[in-house]
Amino acid sequence: MIPVFFPTGSPASASKERVSDAELVARARQGDTAAFGELVERHRAAVYRAAQAAVGSASEAEDVAQETFLAAYRKMATYRAEASFKTWLLTIAWRRALARRRRLASLWRRLVSADPPEPASPEHSRTQERVLIEAERARHVMRLVRALPARLRDPLLLCAAGEQTYHEIAIVLGVPEGTLKWRVSEARRRLKQRLAALGYGDE
Amino acid sequence: MSEHGRDERLERAIDAALRQMVGGDGPADMRGRVLARLDEPPRRAPLRVVALAAAAVILIALAVVVGRHGRSVPVPPAVATARHPQAAPANSPSAPVIPHSPAPVVRPRPLSPSPVPAEVETAGGQIEPIEVAPLTVAPMETPRWAIAPLRIQPMEIEPLADSQPEQP
């Protein structure tokens, strides 16, 4: 096993600057699990968010993310570097997440009825009442997002994850970049229209 | 209230909700969890498992069918020895014949027992063909059927009388 050197600072930050993904991939191919661990650390958020966009549940997304990395490690020899390693990884994650979404028979009911995750920690200046109002509004928006057709919802959530460019997401979804942008725009337009019909935005 | 302001507020609300939906970074110990599972054998696809199970069931069913119709029967050791002539060397007649395998040779029972054996095994290990007289089957004689043509007698129908009174 070839050791991975982290010359300065914390391992993650140092290796991010000094070692490229391609180099880590080459080392991982030779059986360097530490190098592969570094790849996991670099891309875990992107993979997790992509999985979350597809399956809608944190625990399912965790499972998908782990399975994605394990599959990537086993398929490492098939990676041809035609796209970036991250895009390749996200494509695996997306396919696995969609497969899981299909397998879950009760997914739709769960998505519609599930309680949303806990909201992010509120700012200290906001009042509790304001936080509750915003949480309620967020709940409405999430329900509306989940009610969107998958062809609009998936691009919207993947773009909202903020970890990938339009180009990368277009590759992952297998659609032209222009189509992707239109779908995101259309999804937002529909959401705004429905929220306005519910009386939001006038306060 | 301006349209632009409302639009901005809705955009912000949507962004906030989307951040909550896909905002996590995943578990911090993801690296450790993944590395701990690298040596695990890959999971078999469910379809492959189903196919293997189906193949196993078919094999078991075949084994049961063959076992019922082709039950093995023990053959006397003498015959077993005769089936392996190399076990008894020809140039040492005084030496006792010891079969290589003490277990009896088994043959599957034929599916339909034949009344005339096709071959007879002898102690010398040679098989003499049996001549079987050709079977002559007399042609069947079937009685000839004679069907007489149908004859239909002409029917005579009397005309209805007009003077009959109508029934109430």
mmCIF file of C-alpha atoms in Angstrom:
data_model
loop_
_atom_site.group_PDB
_atom_site.id
_atom_site.type_symbol
_atom_site.label_atom_id
_atom_site.label_comp_id
_atom_site.label_asym_id
_atom_site.label_seq_id
_atom_site.Cartn_x
_atom_site.Cartn_y
_atom_site.Cartn_z
ATOM 1 C CA MET A 1 0.000 0.000 0.000
ATOM 2 C CA ILE A 2 1.323 3.426 -0.939
ATOM 3 C CA PRO A 3 1.054 5.846 1.949
ATOM 4 C CA VAL A 4 -0.760 9.125 1.437
ATOM 5 C CA PHE A 5 1.181 12.096 2.725
ATOM 6 C CA PHE A 6 -0.560 15.066 4.210
ATOM 7 C CA PRO A 7 2.285 17.550 4.429
ATOM 8 C CA THR A 8 0.705 20.319 6.418
ATOM 9 C CA GLY A 9 -2.379 21.042 8.428
ATOM 10 C CA SER A 10 -5.275 18.650 8.725
ATOM 11 C CA PRO A 11 -5.258 15.678 6.393
ATOM 12 C CA ALA A 12 -8.344 16.717 4.482
ATOM 13 C CA SER A 13 -7.380 20.309 3.823
ATOM 14 C CA ALA A 14 -3.796 19.500 2.944
ATOM 15 C CA SER A 15 -4.651 16.726 0.547
ATOM 16 C CA LYS A 16 -7.327 18.841 -1.126
ATOM 17 C CA GLU A 17 -4.678 21.293 -2.167
ATOM 18 C CA ARG A 18 -1.876 18.926 -3.033
ATOM 19 C CA VAL A 19 -3.397 15.720 -4.342
ATOM 20 C CA SER A 20 -5.807 15.682 -7.244
ATOM 21 C CA ASP A 21 -8.734 13.308 -7.568
ATOM 22 C CA ALA A 22 -7.018 11.604 -10.479
ATOM 23 C CA GLU A 23 -3.967 10.904 -8.354
ATOM 24 C CA LEU A 24 -6.062 9.531 -5.521
ATOM 25 C CA VAL A 25 -7.994 7.384 -7.967
ATOM 26 C CA ALA A 26 -4.738 5.965 -9.318
ATOM 27 C CA ARG A 27 -3.605 5.123 -5.801
ATOM 28 C CA ALA A 28 -6.967 3.627 -4.876
ATOM 29 C CA ARG A 29 -6.784 1.436 -7.940
ATOM 30 C CA GLN A 30 -3.568 0.004 -6.566
ATOM 31 C CA GLY A 31 -5.354 -0.885 -3.362
ATOM 32 C CA ASP A 32 -4.578 2.201 -1.325
ATOM 33 C CA THR A 33 -7.621 2.380 0.910
ATOM 34 C CA ALA A 34 -6.404 5.570 2.570
ATOM 35 C CA ALA A 35 -6.478 7.316 -0.792
ATOM 36 C CA PHE A 36 -9.961 6.030 -1.373
ATOM 37 C CA GLY A 37 -10.941 7.246 2.076
ATOM 38 C CA GLU A 38 -9.800 10.701 1.078
ATOM 39 C CA LEU A 39 -12.013 10.534 -2.014
ATOM 40 C CA VAL A 40 -14.930 9.556 0.206
ATOM 41 C CA GLU A 41 -14.280 12.498 2.474
ATOM 42 C CA ARG A 42 -14.086 14.902 -0.440
ATOM 43 C CA HIS A 43 -17.283 13.859 -2.125
ATOM 44 C CA ARG A 44 -19.457 12.531 0.654
ATOM 45 C CA ALA A 45 -21.576 15.678 0.865
ATOM 46 C CA ALA A 46 -22.246 15.778 -2.876
ATOM 47 C CA VAL A 47 -23.104 12.095 -2.997
ATOM 48 C CA TYR A 48 -25.278 12.323 0.097
ATOM 49 C CA ARG A 49 -27.196 15.324 -1.218
ATOM 50 C CA ALA A 50 -27.762 13.744 -4.600
ATOM 51 C CA ALA A 51 -29.104 10.650 -2.888
ATOM 52 C CA GLN A 52 -31.251 12.791 -0.627
ATOM 53 C CA ALA A 53 -32.675 14.587 -3.647
ATOM 54 C CA ALA A 54 -33.809 11.268 -5.055
ATOM 55 C CA VAL A 55 -34.986 9.339 -2.006
ATOM 56 C CA GLY A 56 -36.072 12.223 0.197
ATOM 57 C CA SER A 57 -35.050 10.615 3.444
ATOM 58 C CA ALA A 58 -31.867 11.128 5.431
ATOM 59 C CA SER A 59 -31.454 7.517 6.489
ATOM 60 C CA GLU A 60 -32.088 6.202 2.985
ATOM 61 C CA ALA A 61 -29.671 8.767 1.596
ATOM 62 C CA GLU A 62 -26.987 7.592 4.017
ATOM 63 C CA ASP A 63 -27.445 4.012 2.872
ATOM 64 C CA VAL A 64 -27.336 5.016 -0.769
ATOM 65 C CA ALA A 65 -24.204 7.091 -0.204
ATOM 66 C CA GLN A 66 -22.401 4.211 1.469
ATOM 67 C CA GLU A 67 -23.473 1.770 -1.225
ATOM 68 C CA THR A 68 -22.323 4.253 -3.850
ATOM 69 C CA PHE A 69 -18.816 4.478 -2.442
ATOM 70 C CA LEU A 70 -18.557 0.717 -2.069
ATOM 71 C CA ALA A 71 -19.720 0.224 -5.647
ATOM 72 C CA ALA A 72 -17.282 2.865 -6.849
ATOM 73 C CA TYR A 73 -14.412 1.131 -5.088
ATOM 74 C CA ARG A 74 -15.290 -2.193 -6.676
ATOM 75 C CA LYS A 75 -15.795 -0.626 -10.100
ATOM 76 C CA MET A 76 -12.736 1.557 -9.903
ATOM 77 C CA ALA A 77 -11.082 -0.344 -12.752
ATOM 78 C CA THR A 78 -13.946 0.614 -15.077
ATOM 79 C CA TYR A 79 -13.545 4.349 -14.511
ATOM 80 C CA ARG A 80 -12.231 5.751 -17.777
ATOM 81 C CA ALA A 81 -11.826 9.364 -16.731
ATOM 82 C CA GLU A 82 -14.099 10.534 -19.553
ATOM 83 C CA ALA A 83 -15.870 12.660 -16.962
ATOM 84 C CA SER A 84 -14.550 13.862 -13.647
ATOM 85 C CA PHE A 85 -14.423 11.346 -10.837
ATOM 86 C CA LYS A 86 -17.060 13.334 -9.004
ATOM 87 C CA THR A 87 -19.461 13.187 -11.936
ATOM 88 C CA TRP A 88 -18.840 9.465 -12.290
ATOM 89 C CA LEU A 89 -19.523 9.033 -8.598
ATOM 90 C CA LEU A 90 -22.687 11.116 -8.759
ATOM 91 C CA THR A 91 -23.944 9.091 -11.697
ATOM 92 C CA ILE A 92 -23.549 5.901 -9.660
ATOM 93 C CA ALA A 93 -25.233 7.554 -6.690
ATOM 94 C CA TRP A 94 -28.116 8.810 -8.778
ATOM 95 C CA ARG A 95 -28.781 5.435 -10.404
ATOM 96 C CA ARG A 96 -28.673 3.672 -7.078
ATOM 97 C CA ALA A 97 -30.909 6.249 -5.476
ATOM 98 C CA LEU A 98 -33.455 5.950 -8.273
ATOM 99 C CA ALA A 99 -33.391 2.165 -7.979
ATOM 100 C CA ARG A 100 -34.040 2.474 -4.269
ATOM 101 C CA ARG A 101 -36.797 4.974 -4.872
ATOM 102 C CA ARG A 102 -38.483 2.536 -7.210
ATOM 103 C CA ARG A 103 -38.111 -0.295 -4.728
ATOM 104 C CA LEU A 104 -39.738 1.523 -1.905
ATOM 105 C CA ALA A 105 -43.378 0.788 -2.393
ATOM 106 C CA SER A 106 -44.558 3.180 0.260
ATOM 107 C CA LEU A 107 -42.246 5.982 -0.737
ATOM 108 C CA TRP A 108 -44.895 8.238 -2.125
ATOM 109 C CA ARG A 109 -47.029 8.080 0.991
ATOM 110 C CA ARG A 110 -44.014 8.645 3.170
ATOM 111 C CA LEU A 111 -42.843 11.619 1.142
ATOM 112 C CA VAL A 112 -46.188 13.286 1.279
ATOM 113 C CA SER A 113 -46.951 12.629 4.926
ATOM 114 C CA ALA A 114 -43.512 12.666 6.465
ATOM 115 C CA ASP A 115 -42.601 15.403 8.833
ATOM 116 C CA PRO A 116 -39.938 17.657 7.402
ATOM 117 C CA PRO A 117 -36.508 17.626 8.972
ATOM 118 C CA GLU A 118 -35.815 19.947 11.801
ATOM 119 C CA PRO A 119 -35.285 23.478 10.532
ATOM 120 C CA ALA A 120 -31.861 25.000 10.688
ATOM 121 C CA SER A 121 -30.981 26.765 13.891
ATOM 122 C CA PRO A 122 -32.736 30.137 13.850
ATOM 123 C CA GLU A 123 -30.950 33.390 14.187
ATOM 124 C CA HIS A 124 -31.022 34.824 17.656
ATOM 125 C CA SER A 125 -32.688 38.048 16.539
ATOM 126 C CA ARG A 126 -35.781 36.328 15.219
ATOM 127 C CA THR A 127 -38.684 35.739 17.465
ATOM 128 C CA GLN A 128 -40.022 32.292 18.120
ATOM 129 C CA GLU A 129 -43.283 33.241 16.400
ATOM 130 C CA ARG A 130 -41.477 34.248 13.266
ATOM 131 C CA VAL A 131 -39.568 30.972 13.276
ATOM 132 C CA LEU A 132 -42.780 29.016 13.561
ATOM 133 C CA ILE A 133 -44.350 30.913 10.675
ATOM 134 C CA GLU A 134 -41.331 30.270 8.498
ATOM 135 C CA ALA A 135 -41.271 26.607 9.489
ATOM 136 C CA GLU A 136 -44.900 26.294 8.501
ATOM 137 C CA ARG A 137 -44.233 27.956 5.195
ATOM 138 C CA ALA A 138 -41.236 25.713 4.580
ATOM 139 C CA ARG A 139 -43.444 22.720 5.288
ATOM 140 C CA HIS A 140 -45.891 23.912 2.636
ATOM 141 C CA VAL A 141 -43.127 24.497 0.120
ATOM 142 C CA MET A 142 -41.654 21.050 0.743
ATOM 143 C CA ARG A 143 -45.013 19.440 0.184
ATOM 144 C CA LEU A 144 -45.379 21.326 -3.052
ATOM 145 C CA VAL A 145 -41.878 20.313 -4.131
ATOM 146 C CA ARG A 146 -42.650 16.676 -3.439
ATOM 147 C CA ALA A 147 -45.835 16.975 -5.431
ATOM 148 C CA LEU A 148 -43.944 18.110 -8.520
ATOM 149 C CA PRO A 149 -43.421 15.545 -11.283
ATOM 150 C CA ALA A 150 -40.089 13.747 -10.951
ATOM 151 C CA ARG A 151 -38.712 15.252 -14.168
ATOM 152 C CA LEU A 152 -39.004 18.702 -12.601
ATOM 153 C CA ARG A 153 -38.406 17.812 -8.966
ATOM 154 C CA ASP A 154 -35.158 15.892 -9.457
ATOM 155 C CA PRO A 155 -33.286 18.652 -11.322
ATOM 156 C CA LEU A 156 -34.572 21.257 -8.880
ATOM 157 C CA LEU A 157 -33.320 19.338 -5.852
ATOM 158 C CA LEU A 158 -30.006 18.403 -7.435
ATOM 159 C CA CYS A 159 -29.344 22.019 -8.302
ATOM 160 C CA ALA A 160 -30.403 23.123 -4.841
ATOM 161 C CA ALA A 161 -27.859 20.749 -3.348
ATOM 162 C CA GLY A 162 -25.262 23.227 -4.535
ATOM 163 C CA GLU A 163 -22.551 20.655 -4.999
ATOM 164 C CA GLN A 164 -22.679 20.263 -8.753
ATOM 165 C CA THR A 165 -22.647 22.480 -11.780
ATOM 166 C CA TYR A 166 -25.422 22.444 -14.373
ATOM 167 C CA HIS A 167 -23.054 20.598 -16.659
ATOM 168 C CA GLU A 168 -22.415 17.852 -14.110
ATOM 169 C CA ILE A 169 -26.083 17.469 -13.255
ATOM 170 C CA ALA A 170 -26.983 17.289 -16.943
ATOM 171 C CA ILE A 171 -24.551 14.375 -17.320
ATOM 172 C CA VAL A 172 -25.909 12.641 -14.244
ATOM 173 C CA LEU A 173 -29.507 12.980 -15.424
ATOM 174 C CA GLY A 174 -28.656 12.260 -19.030
ATOM 175 C CA VAL A 175 -30.357 15.357 -20.422
ATOM 176 C CA PRO A 176 -29.022 18.360 -22.345
ATOM 177 C CA GLU A 177 -27.949 21.280 -20.233
ATOM 178 C CA GLY A 178 -30.586 23.550 -21.787
ATOM 179 C CA THR A 179 -33.319 21.079 -20.934
ATOM 180 C CA LEU A 180 -32.055 20.898 -17.374
ATOM 181 C CA LYS A 181 -32.133 24.665 -16.979
ATOM 182 C CA TRP A 182 -35.637 24.878 -18.406
ATOM 183 C CA ARG A 183 -36.867 22.175 -16.009
ATOM 184 C CA VAL A 184 -35.414 23.953 -12.999
ATOM 185 C CA SER A 185 -36.958 27.222 -14.120
ATOM 186 C CA GLU A 186 -40.312 25.570 -14.788
ATOM 187 C CA ALA A 187 -40.267 23.865 -11.389
ATOM 188 C CA ARG A 188 -39.668 27.183 -9.647
ATOM 189 C CA ARG A 189 -42.357 28.902 -11.702
ATOM 190 C CA ARG A 190 -44.924 26.271 -10.745
ATOM 191 C CA LEU A 191 -43.956 26.439 -7.093
ATOM 192 C CA LYS A 192 -44.273 30.210 -7.018
ATOM 193 C CA GLN A 193 -47.613 30.042 -8.772
ATOM 194 C CA ARG A 194 -48.994 27.553 -6.263
ATOM 195 C CA LEU A 195 -47.573 29.367 -3.267
ATOM 196 C CA ALA A 196 -49.092 32.604 -4.487
ATOM 197 C CA ALA A 197 -52.431 30.852 -4.888
ATOM 198 C CA LEU A 198 -52.148 29.812 -1.231
ATOM 199 C CA GLY A 199 -51.625 33.403 -0.211
ATOM 200 C CA TYR A 200 -47.888 33.275 0.473
ATOM 201 C CA GLY A 201 -45.681 36.179 -0.510
ATOM 202 C CA ASP A 202 -48.243 38.850 0.311
ATOM 203 C CA GLU A 203 -47.275 39.269 3.951
ATOM 204 C CA MET B 1 -47.169 45.606 -2.664
ATOM 205 C CA SER B 2 -45.011 45.157 -5.749
ATOM 206 C CA GLU B 3 -45.027 42.051 -7.871
ATOM 207 C CA HIS B 4 -41.262 42.020 -7.804
ATOM 208 C CA GLY B 5 -41.131 42.020 -4.023
ATOM 209 C CA ARG B 6 -43.582 39.175 -3.745
ATOM 210 C CA ASP B 7 -41.635 37.179 -6.299
ATOM 211 C CA GLU B 8 -38.445 37.654 -4.337
ATOM 212 C CA ARG B 9 -40.077 36.533 -1.111
ATOM 213 C CA LEU B 10 -41.403 33.407 -2.762
ATOM 214 C CA GLU B 11 -37.978 32.674 -4.241
ATOM 215 C CA ARG B 12 -36.431 32.995 -0.791
ATOM 216 C CA ALA B 13 -39.055 30.711 0.701
ATOM 217 C CA ILE B 14 -38.423 28.111 -1.971
ATOM 218 C CA ASP B 15 -34.662 28.304 -1.496
ATOM 219 C CA ALA B 16 -35.011 27.907 2.261
ATOM 220 C CA ALA B 17 -37.216 24.852 1.869
ATOM 221 C CA LEU B 18 -34.897 23.286 -0.708
ATOM 222 C CA ARG B 19 -31.907 23.821 1.573
ATOM 223 C CA GLN B 20 -33.700 21.898 4.269
ATOM 224 C CA MET B 21 -34.550 19.104 1.862
ATOM 225 C CA VAL B 22 -31.045 18.555 0.522
ATOM 226 C CA GLY B 23 -28.951 20.510 2.944
ATOM 227 C CA GLY B 24 -27.188 17.798 4.894
ATOM 228 C CA ASP B 25 -23.598 16.733 4.509
ATOM 229 C CA GLY B 26 -24.189 13.140 5.458
ATOM 230 C CA PRO B 27 -22.707 11.444 8.481
ATOM 231 C CA ALA B 28 -19.299 12.708 9.486
ATOM 232 C CA ASP B 29 -17.966 9.181 9.901
ATOM 233 C CA MET B 30 -18.889 8.176 6.371
ATOM 234 C CA ARG B 31 -15.253 7.550 5.510
ATOM 235 C CA GLY B 32 -14.811 5.143 8.419
ATOM 236 C CA ARG B 33 -18.040 3.320 7.665
ATOM 237 C CA VAL B 34 -17.143 2.880 4.019
ATOM 238 C CA LEU B 35 -13.582 1.771 4.699
ATOM 239 C CA ALA B 36 -14.838 -0.763 7.234
ATOM 240 C CA ARG B 37 -17.053 -2.313 4.572
ATOM 241 C CA LEU B 38 -14.550 -2.445 1.717
ATOM 242 C CA ASP B 39 -13.777 -6.111 2.322
ATOM 243 C CA GLU B 40 -17.411 -7.159 2.373
ATOM 244 C CA PRO B 41 -18.456 -9.348 -0.521
ATOM 245 C CA PRO B 42 -20.735 -7.499 -2.912
ATOM 246 C CA ARG B 43 -24.414 -8.084 -2.407
ATOM 247 C CA ARG B 44 -26.032 -10.311 -4.936
ATOM 248 C CA ALA B 45 -28.713 -8.783 -7.031
ATOM 249 C CA PRO B 46 -32.201 -9.957 -5.997
ATOM 250 C CA LEU B 47 -32.922 -11.226 -9.486
ATOM 251 C CA ARG B 48 -29.836 -13.391 -9.411
ATOM 252 C CA VAL B 49 -30.880 -14.854 -6.085
ATOM 253 C CA VAL B 50 -34.342 -15.625 -7.455
ATOM 254 C CA ALA B 51 -32.824 -17.264 -10.531
ATOM 255 C CA LEU B 52 -30.529 -19.383 -8.374
ATOM 256 C CA ALA B 53 -33.423 -20.424 -6.160
ATOM 257 C CA ALA B 54 -35.501 -21.373 -9.191
ATOM 258 C CA ALA B 55 -32.632 -23.408 -10.619
ATOM 259 C CA ALA B 56 -32.203 -25.190 -7.290
ATOM 260 C CA VAL B 57 -35.904 -26.065 -7.158
ATOM 261 C CA ILE B 58 -35.781 -27.418 -10.700
ATOM 262 C CA LEU B 59 -32.739 -29.534 -9.888
ATOM 263 C CA ILE B 60 -34.400 -30.939 -6.780
ATOM 264 C CA ALA B 61 -37.554 -31.751 -8.736
ATOM 265 C CA LEU B 62 -35.501 -33.491 -11.413
ATOM 266 C CA ALA B 63 -33.652 -35.488 -8.786
ATOM 267 C CA VAL B 64 -36.930 -36.614 -7.245
ATOM 268 C CA VAL B 65 -38.349 -37.649 -10.617
ATOM 269 C CA VAL B 66 -35.208 -39.538 -11.598
ATOM 270 C CA GLY B 67 -35.082 -41.169 -8.190
ATOM 271 C CA ARG B 68 -38.624 -42.452 -8.540
ATOM 272 C CA HIS B 69 -38.337 -43.782 -12.081
ATOM 273 C CA GLY B 70 -34.748 -44.916 -12.115
ATOM 274 C CA ARG B 71 -34.299 -46.605 -8.761
ATOM 275 C CA SER B 72 -30.954 -48.302 -8.501
ATOM 276 C CA VAL B 73 -30.909 -52.039 -7.951
ATOM 277 C CA PRO B 74 -27.966 -53.924 -6.482
ATOM 278 C CA VAL B 75 -26.221 -56.386 -8.780
ATOM 279 C CA PRO B 76 -24.522 -59.491 -7.425
ATOM 280 C CA PRO B 77 -20.762 -59.191 -6.999
ATOM 281 C CA ALA B 78 -20.142 -61.903 -9.578
ATOM 282 C CA VAL B 79 -21.747 -59.842 -12.243
ATOM 283 C CA ALA B 80 -19.882 -56.828 -11.019
ATOM 284 C CA THR B 81 -16.627 -58.698 -11.468
ATOM 285 C CA ALA B 82 -17.667 -59.756 -14.908
ATOM 286 C CA ARG B 83 -18.207 -56.152 -15.842
ATOM 287 C CA HIS B 84 -14.573 -55.420 -15.016
ATOM 288 C CA PRO B 85 -12.530 -58.134 -16.749
ATOM 289 C CA GLN B 86 -9.307 -56.244 -16.158
ATOM 290 C CA ALA B 87 -9.714 -56.981 -12.460
ATOM 291 C CA ALA B 88 -8.996 -60.683 -13.100
ATOM 292 C CA PRO B 89 -5.697 -61.188 -14.933
ATOM 293 C CA ALA B 90 -5.914 -63.908 -17.553
ATOM 294 C CA ASN B 91 -2.392 -65.305 -17.127
ATOM 295 C CA SER B 92 -2.701 -66.011 -13.400
ATOM 296 C CA PRO B 93 -5.677 -68.310 -13.071
ATOM 297 C CA SER B 94 -4.658 -69.554 -9.633
ATOM 298 C CA ALA B 95 -4.706 -66.122 -8.114
ATOM 299 C CA PRO B 96 -7.933 -65.322 -6.338
ATOM 300 C CA VAL B 97 -10.045 -62.800 -8.031
ATOM 301 C CA ILE B 98 -10.398 -59.722 -5.888
ATOM 302 C CA PRO B 99 -12.682 -57.078 -7.227
ATOM 303 C CA HIS B 100 -11.351 -53.564 -7.098
ATOM 304 C CA SER B 101 -14.425 -52.182 -5.533
ATOM 305 C CA PRO B 102 -16.289 -54.271 -3.033
ATOM 306 C CA ALA B 103 -19.420 -52.250 -3.463
ATOM 307 C CA PRO B 104 -21.901 -53.736 -5.894
ATOM 308 C CA VAL B 105 -22.302 -52.108 -9.240
ATOM 309 C CA VAL B 106 -25.724 -50.671 -9.634
ATOM 310 C CA ARG B 107 -27.739 -50.238 -12.735
ATOM 311 C CA PRO B 108 -30.768 -48.103 -13.149
ATOM 312 C CA ARG B 109 -33.913 -50.066 -13.645
ATOM 313 C CA PRO B 110 -35.331 -49.652 -17.153
ATOM 314 C CA LEU B 111 -38.374 -47.480 -17.368
ATOM 315 C CA SER B 112 -40.500 -50.159 -19.058
ATOM 316 C CA PRO B 113 -39.514 -53.754 -18.423
ATOM 317 C CA SER B 114 -38.864 -55.549 -21.682
ATOM 318 C CA PRO B 115 -40.167 -59.141 -22.001
ATOM 319 C CA VAL B 116 -37.173 -60.167 -24.096
ATOM 320 C CA PRO B 117 -33.743 -59.117 -22.834
ATOM 321 C CA ALA B 118 -31.550 -57.656 -25.481
ATOM 322 C CA GLU B 119 -28.422 -59.283 -24.120
ATOM 323 C CA VAL B 120 -27.384 -61.849 -21.584
ATOM 324 C CA GLU B 121 -24.312 -61.436 -19.468
ATOM 325 C CA THR B 122 -22.196 -64.481 -18.853
ATOM 326 C CA ALA B 123 -19.605 -65.199 -16.225
ATOM 327 C CA GLY B 124 -16.827 -64.793 -18.764
ATOM 328 C CA GLY B 125 -17.648 -61.215 -19.238
ATOM 329 C CA GLN B 126 -18.739 -61.722 -22.839
ATOM 330 C CA ILE B 127 -22.133 -60.855 -24.000
ATOM 331 C CA GLU B 128 -23.855 -63.183 -26.322
ATOM 332 C CA PRO B 129 -26.561 -61.824 -28.473
ATOM 333 C CA ILE B 130 -29.861 -63.564 -28.355
ATOM 334 C CA GLU B 131 -31.672 -64.207 -31.528
ATOM 335 C CA VAL B 132 -35.192 -63.150 -31.354
ATOM 336 C CA ALA B 133 -37.697 -64.497 -33.797
ATOM 337 C CA PRO B 134 -39.311 -61.751 -35.734
ATOM 338 C CA LEU B 135 -42.771 -61.024 -34.613
ATOM 339 C CA THR B 136 -45.452 -61.647 -37.110
ATOM 340 C CA VAL B 137 -48.622 -59.867 -36.511
ATOM 341 C CA ALA B 138 -51.655 -61.077 -38.338
ATOM 342 C CA PRO B 139 -53.623 -58.330 -39.930
ATOM 343 C CA MET B 140 -56.742 -57.488 -38.055
ATOM 344 C CA GLU B 141 -59.952 -58.282 -39.692
ATOM 345 C CA THR B 142 -62.708 -55.864 -39.066
ATOM 346 C CA PRO B 143 -66.295 -56.626 -39.930
ATOM 347 C CA ARG B 144 -67.559 -54.582 -42.751
ATOM 348 C CA TRP B 145 -70.296 -52.220 -41.928
ATOM 349 C CA ALA B 146 -73.230 -51.983 -44.230
ATOM 350 C CA ILE B 147 -75.487 -49.066 -43.741
ATOM 351 C CA ALA B 148 -78.815 -49.258 -45.366
ATOM 352 C CA PRO B 149 -80.030 -46.026 -46.928
ATOM 353 C CA LEU B 150 -82.649 -44.227 -44.977
ATOM 354 C CA ARG B 151 -86.080 -44.369 -46.347
ATOM 355 C CA ILE B 152 -88.544 -41.737 -45.383
ATOM 356 C CA GLN B 153 -92.151 -42.533 -45.656
ATOM 357 C CA PRO B 154 -94.190 -39.753 -47.224
ATOM 358 C CA MET B 155 -96.415 -38.126 -44.652
ATOM 359 C CA GLU B 156 -99.966 -37.340 -45.339
ATOM 360 C CA ILE B 157 -101.325 -34.253 -43.699
ATOM 361 C CA GLU B 158 -104.981 -33.628 -43.747
ATOM 362 C CA PRO B 159 -106.025 -30.079 -44.495
ATOM 363 C CA LEU B 160 -107.569 -28.171 -41.611
ATOM 364 C CA ALA B 161 -111.272 -27.840 -41.790
ATOM 365 C CA ASP B 162 -112.502 -24.247 -41.893
ATOM 366 C CA SER B 163 -115.749 -25.044 -40.143
ATOM 367 C CA GLN B 164 -114.151 -25.918 -36.789
ATOM 368 C CA PRO B 165 -115.209 -23.542 -34.025
ATOM 369 C CA GLU B 166 -112.509 -21.431 -32.307
ATOM 370 C CA GLN B 167 -111.494 -22.251 -28.751
ATOM 371 C CA PRO B 168 -112.507 -19.644 -26.201
#
